[in-house]
Amino acid sequence: MSTNQSGYPNPIHPSQTRIGWIGPGIMGGAMAARLQSAGYSLTIFARTPSKASSLLSAGAELASSPSALASKCDIVFSMVGHPADVRSVIMDPVSGVLSGANPGSVFVDCTSSDPALAREIALEARKKGCFAVDAPVSGGDVGAREGTLAILAGGEREIVEYLSPLFELIGKVTWMGPPGSGQSSKIANQIVVASNLVGLTEGILFAKKACLDAEKFLEAIGAGAAGSKVMEIFGERILKRDSTESGAMEYFVKDLGMALERDKENDEVAVLPLTGLNRQMFLAMVASGDGKVGMQGLIRVHERMNGFNSN
């Protein structure tokens, strides 16, 4: 990859910028498809290649490893499950992105991951003459398909701005600060989403027990202070008992767990009693076998506790 005199990569353009994508799942696949539709050439790495079938049929190339992918690409996005997965695909000394990247490459991790790991990756990337941005997203599968995600970016501001032609295709980016700031912002985002989701599902449960029309109830309160993006995304899905995977609950539990952990770098911990309670609700959903279901499935936990038939 060529760079300009300032050391930053040359401008992004579909005719010359090669994009790599690691993790074409429900969210990642939709985001990658938007880049592909805009004319960018994609190289994909997927542990389960069948998940990349639509991208491959549209002309994407399949790489044998993250390292092989990085050797062919200027910008590499990753959207995987857990921090351990991020560490593996980026930092594995043999197969990771860093082992195959060319100087001047840019790594963009969209996974909800550990802020400390994001800082570590940014440091290692600079040692190789590369750049790294932690850019987790919020907005669910709908936002991924429609290109309306909130992108919370941490890293060098100039690099975040450099990536704007790509970010604009998948949502609205906000530079949150230095490396790790994007991940810290996403954890805080999940704290807010969790409380909204628990409140929404409890409200629907109460409305049902009061023999209200749940659909009319949501329509009525949506215009008032109780209305929220969470309601827009999940309200109808909750009422329709949608059981598809769309922001799987097991990942949400992971995110809230990071919020409750002690900061190993500063030996500090935030006291978050409501987040701890919310996480227990989501753990109950996972324990009952619904860990792969989208967040709308939380209503089942409330129904079981209240004697409703949750089938």
Coordinates of C-alpha atoms in Angstrom, one line a residue:
M1 CA 0.0 0.0 0.0
S2 CA 1.4 3.4 -0.9
T3 CA 1.4 6.4 1.4
N4 CA 1.7 10.1 1.0
Q5 CA 4.5 12.3 2.3
S6 CA 2.8 12.7 5.7
G7 CA 3.0 8.9 6.2
Y8 CA -0.8 8.5 5.9
P9 CA -2.4 6.2 3.3
N10 CA -3.4 7.6 0.0
P11 CA -7.1 8.7 -0.5
I12 CA -9.7 6.0 -0.5
H13 CA -11.4 5.2 -3.9
P14 CA -13.2 2.1 -5.2
S15 CA -10.9 1.9 -8.1
Q16 CA -7.7 1.6 -6.0
T17 CA -8.5 0.8 -2.4
R18 CA -8.6 -2.9 -1.6
I19 CA -10.9 -3.9 1.3
G20 CA -10.5 -6.9 3.5
W21 CA -13.4 -8.1 5.8
I22 CA -13.0 -10.6 8.6
G23 CA -16.3 -12.0 10.0
P24 CA -19.2 -11.8 7.5
G25 CA -21.9 -12.7 10.0
I26 CA -25.3 -11.1 10.4
M27 CA -23.9 -7.6 11.2
G28 CA -20.5 -7.9 9.4
G29 CA -22.0 -9.4 6.3
A30 CA -24.5 -6.6 5.9
M31 CA -21.9 -4.0 6.4
A32 CA -19.5 -5.6 4.0
A33 CA -22.2 -5.8 1.4
R34 CA -22.7 -2.1 1.5
L35 CA -19.1 -1.5 0.7
Q36 CA -19.2 -4.1 -2.1
S37 CA -22.3 -2.4 -3.5
A38 CA -20.4 0.9 -3.6
G39 CA -17.9 -0.7 -5.9
Y40 CA -15.1 -1.8 -3.6
S41 CA -13.3 -5.0 -4.2
L42 CA -13.6 -7.3 -1.2
T43 CA -11.4 -10.1 0.2
I44 CA -13.2 -12.1 2.9
F45 CA -12.0 -14.4 5.7
A46 CA -14.6 -16.5 7.3
R47 CA -14.2 -19.4 9.7
T48 CA -17.5 -20.6 8.3
P49 CA -17.2 -19.9 4.5
S50 CA -20.9 -20.5 3.9
K51 CA -21.6 -17.2 5.8
A52 CA -19.8 -15.3 3.0
S53 CA -21.7 -17.0 0.2
S54 CA -23.7 -13.9 -0.9
L55 CA -20.5 -11.8 -0.9
L56 CA -18.6 -14.4 -2.8
S57 CA -21.3 -14.8 -5.4
A58 CA -21.1 -11.0 -5.9
G59 CA -17.4 -11.2 -6.7
A60 CA -15.6 -11.2 -3.4
E61 CA -12.5 -13.3 -3.0
L62 CA -12.0 -15.8 -0.1
A63 CA -8.7 -15.7 1.8
S64 CA -7.2 -18.7 3.6
S65 CA -6.3 -16.8 6.7
P66 CA -6.4 -13.2 8.2
S67 CA -2.7 -12.9 7.3
A68 CA -3.2 -13.9 3.7
L69 CA -6.1 -11.4 3.5
A70 CA -4.0 -8.6 5.0
S71 CA -1.2 -9.1 2.5
K72 CA -3.7 -8.3 -0.3
C73 CA -5.6 -5.4 1.3
D74 CA -5.1 -1.7 2.1
I75 CA -7.9 -1.6 4.8
V76 CA -9.0 -4.5 6.9
F77 CA -12.3 -4.6 8.8
S78 CA -13.0 -7.2 11.5
M79 CA -16.4 -8.0 13.1
V80 CA -16.0 -11.1 15.2
G81 CA -17.5 -12.4 18.5
H82 CA -15.3 -11.9 21.5
P83 CA -12.1 -10.2 22.5
A84 CA -10.3 -13.5 22.3
D85 CA -11.4 -13.8 18.6
V86 CA -10.1 -10.2 18.0
R87 CA -6.7 -11.0 19.5
S88 CA -6.5 -14.2 17.4
V89 CA -7.4 -12.8 14.0
I90 CA -5.3 -9.7 14.4
M91 CA -2.3 -10.6 16.6
D92 CA -1.7 -14.3 16.0
P93 CA 2.1 -14.4 15.1
V94 CA 1.5 -16.8 12.3
S95 CA -2.0 -16.3 10.9
G96 CA -3.0 -12.9 12.2
V97 CA -3.6 -9.7 10.3
L98 CA -0.4 -8.1 11.7
S99 CA 1.8 -10.9 10.5
G100 CA 0.8 -10.3 6.9
A101 CA 0.0 -6.6 6.7
N102 CA 1.9 -4.2 4.5
P103 CA 3.2 -0.9 5.9
G104 CA 0.6 1.8 5.7
S105 CA -2.3 -0.6 6.1
V106 CA -5.3 0.3 8.3
F107 CA -7.1 -2.0 10.6
V108 CA -10.7 -1.3 11.7
D109 CA -12.1 -3.5 14.4
C110 CA -15.9 -3.2 14.6
T111 CA -16.3 -5.9 17.2
S112 CA -17.6 -4.9 20.7
S113 CA -14.3 -5.7 22.5
D114 CA -11.9 -4.8 25.3
P115 CA -10.6 -1.2 25.4
A116 CA -7.3 -2.4 26.7
L117 CA -7.0 -4.8 23.8
A118 CA -7.8 -2.0 21.3
R119 CA -4.9 0.1 22.8
E120 CA -2.6 -2.9 22.5
I121 CA -3.5 -3.5 18.9
A122 CA -3.0 0.2 18.0
L123 CA 0.5 0.2 19.6
E124 CA 1.5 -3.0 17.8
A125 CA 0.1 -1.7 14.5
R126 CA 2.2 1.5 14.8
K127 CA 5.3 -0.6 15.4
K128 CA 4.7 -2.2 11.9
G129 CA 4.1 1.2 10.3
C130 CA 0.3 0.5 10.2
F131 CA -2.7 2.2 11.8
A132 CA -5.6 0.8 13.9
V133 CA -9.0 2.1 14.8
D134 CA -11.5 0.6 17.2
A135 CA -14.9 1.3 15.7
P136 CA -17.7 -0.7 17.3
V137 CA -21.2 0.0 16.1
S138 CA -24.7 0.3 17.4
G139 CA -28.0 0.0 15.6
G140 CA -28.5 -3.7 15.1
D141 CA -29.0 -5.7 11.9
V142 CA -31.5 -3.2 10.6
G143 CA -28.9 -0.4 10.9
A144 CA -26.3 -2.6 9.3
R145 CA -28.5 -3.3 6.3
E146 CA -29.7 0.3 5.9
G147 CA -26.4 2.0 6.5
T148 CA -27.6 3.9 9.6
L149 CA -25.3 2.5 12.3
A150 CA -23.8 4.7 15.0
I151 CA -20.0 4.2 14.6
L152 CA -18.0 4.9 17.8
A153 CA -14.4 5.4 16.7
G154 CA -11.2 5.4 18.8
G155 CA -7.7 6.1 17.4
E156 CA -5.9 8.8 15.6
R157 CA -8.4 11.4 14.5
E158 CA -6.7 11.9 11.1
I159 CA -7.1 8.2 10.4
V160 CA -10.8 8.2 11.4
E161 CA -11.3 11.1 9.1
Y162 CA -9.4 9.3 6.4
L163 CA -11.8 6.4 6.7
S164 CA -14.9 8.6 6.3
P165 CA -15.7 7.5 2.7
L166 CA -16.2 4.0 4.0
F167 CA -17.8 4.9 7.3
E168 CA -20.4 7.0 5.4
L169 CA -21.5 3.9 3.6
I170 CA -22.4 2.0 6.8
G171 CA -23.5 4.8 9.2
K172 CA -22.5 8.0 11.1
V173 CA -19.1 8.0 12.6
T174 CA -18.1 10.0 15.7
W175 CA -14.5 10.2 16.8
M176 CA -14.5 9.5 20.5
G177 CA -10.8 9.9 21.4
P178 CA -7.6 7.9 21.4
P179 CA -7.3 4.2 21.0
G180 CA -9.8 2.3 23.2
S181 CA -12.2 5.2 23.3
G182 CA -14.5 3.6 20.8
Q183 CA -14.7 0.4 22.8
S184 CA -15.3 2.3 26.1
S185 CA -18.1 4.2 24.3
K186 CA -19.7 1.0 23.1
I187 CA -19.7 -0.5 26.6
A188 CA -21.4 2.7 27.9
N189 CA -23.8 2.4 25.0
Q190 CA -24.7 -1.1 26.0
I191 CA -25.4 0.0 29.5
V192 CA -28.0 2.4 28.2
V193 CA -29.5 -0.1 25.7
A194 CA -29.8 -2.7 28.5
S195 CA -31.8 -0.5 30.7
N196 CA -34.0 0.6 27.8
L197 CA -34.6 -3.0 26.8
V198 CA -35.4 -4.3 30.2
G199 CA -37.8 -1.4 30.7
L200 CA -39.5 -2.0 27.4
T201 CA -40.0 -5.7 27.9
E202 CA -41.3 -5.1 31.5
G203 CA -43.7 -2.4 30.2
I204 CA -45.1 -4.8 27.6
L205 CA -45.4 -7.6 30.1
F206 CA -47.3 -5.2 32.5
A207 CA -49.6 -4.1 29.6
K208 CA -50.5 -7.7 28.8
K209 CA -51.3 -8.5 32.4
A210 CA -53.5 -5.4 32.5
C211 CA -55.3 -6.8 29.4
L212 CA -54.2 -3.9 27.3
D213 CA -53.7 -4.1 23.5
A214 CA -49.9 -4.3 23.5
E215 CA -49.5 -3.0 19.9
K216 CA -51.7 0.0 20.6
F217 CA -49.9 0.6 23.9
L218 CA -46.5 0.8 22.1
E219 CA -47.9 3.1 19.4
A220 CA -49.3 5.4 22.1
I221 CA -46.2 5.7 24.3
G222 CA -43.8 5.9 21.3
A223 CA -44.7 9.5 20.8
G224 CA -43.9 10.4 24.4
A225 CA -41.0 10.3 26.8
A226 CA -40.9 6.5 26.7
G227 CA -40.2 6.4 23.0
S228 CA -36.7 5.3 22.0
K229 CA -34.6 3.8 19.3
V230 CA -34.7 0.5 21.2
M231 CA -38.5 0.6 20.9
E232 CA -38.2 1.4 17.2
I233 CA -35.9 -1.6 16.6
F234 CA -37.3 -4.2 18.9
G235 CA -40.9 -3.2 19.8
E236 CA -42.6 -4.9 16.9
R237 CA -40.2 -7.9 17.0
I238 CA -41.1 -8.4 20.7
L239 CA -44.8 -8.3 19.9
K240 CA -44.4 -10.7 16.9
R241 CA -42.2 -13.1 19.1
D242 CA -39.4 -12.9 16.5
S243 CA -36.9 -15.6 17.4
T244 CA -34.2 -14.8 14.7
E245 CA -30.6 -14.0 15.6
S246 CA -30.1 -10.3 15.4
G247 CA -27.6 -9.1 17.9
A248 CA -27.4 -12.4 19.8
M249 CA -27.9 -12.1 23.5
E250 CA -24.7 -14.0 24.3
Y251 CA -22.7 -11.1 22.9
F252 CA -24.7 -8.6 24.9
V253 CA -23.9 -10.5 28.1
K254 CA -20.3 -10.3 27.1
D255 CA -20.5 -6.5 26.7
L256 CA -22.1 -5.9 30.1
G257 CA -19.5 -8.2 31.7
M258 CA -16.8 -5.9 30.4
A259 CA -18.6 -3.0 32.0
L260 CA -18.6 -4.7 35.4
E261 CA -15.0 -5.9 35.3
R262 CA -12.2 -4.1 37.1
D263 CA -10.0 -1.9 34.9
K264 CA -6.7 -3.9 35.1
E265 CA -4.6 -1.0 33.8
N266 CA -5.9 1.5 36.4
D267 CA -7.1 -0.9 39.1
E268 CA -10.4 0.8 39.1
V269 CA -14.0 -0.4 38.9
A270 CA -17.3 1.5 38.2
V271 CA -20.1 0.6 40.6
L272 CA -23.0 -0.2 38.3
P273 CA -25.8 -1.9 40.3
L274 CA -28.5 -1.6 37.6
T275 CA -26.2 -3.0 35.0
G276 CA -25.4 -6.0 37.2
L277 CA -29.1 -6.7 37.6
N278 CA -29.8 -6.3 33.9
R279 CA -27.0 -8.7 33.1
Q280 CA -28.6 -11.3 35.3
M281 CA -31.8 -10.9 33.3
F282 CA -29.9 -11.5 30.1
L283 CA -28.0 -14.4 31.6
A284 CA -31.3 -16.0 32.5
M285 CA -32.2 -15.8 28.8
V286 CA -28.9 -17.5 27.8
A287 CA -29.3 -20.2 30.5
S288 CA -32.7 -21.1 29.2
G289 CA -31.2 -21.8 25.7
D290 CA -32.0 -18.5 24.0
G291 CA -28.4 -17.2 23.8
K292 CA -28.5 -17.1 20.0
V293 CA -31.8 -15.3 19.8
G294 CA -31.8 -11.5 19.3
M295 CA -32.4 -9.1 22.2
Q296 CA -36.1 -9.1 21.6
G297 CA -36.2 -12.5 23.1
L298 CA -35.8 -11.0 26.6
I299 CA -39.6 -10.9 26.8
R300 CA -39.5 -14.7 27.4
V301 CA -37.7 -14.3 30.7
H302 CA -40.3 -11.9 31.9
E303 CA -43.1 -14.2 30.8
R304 CA -41.7 -17.2 32.5
M305 CA -41.3 -15.3 35.8
N306 CA -44.9 -14.2 35.5
G307 CA -46.5 -17.5 34.6
F308 CA -47.1 -16.7 31.0
N309 CA -46.7 -19.4 28.3
S310 CA -43.4 -18.3 26.6
N311 CA -43.7 -20.7 23.7

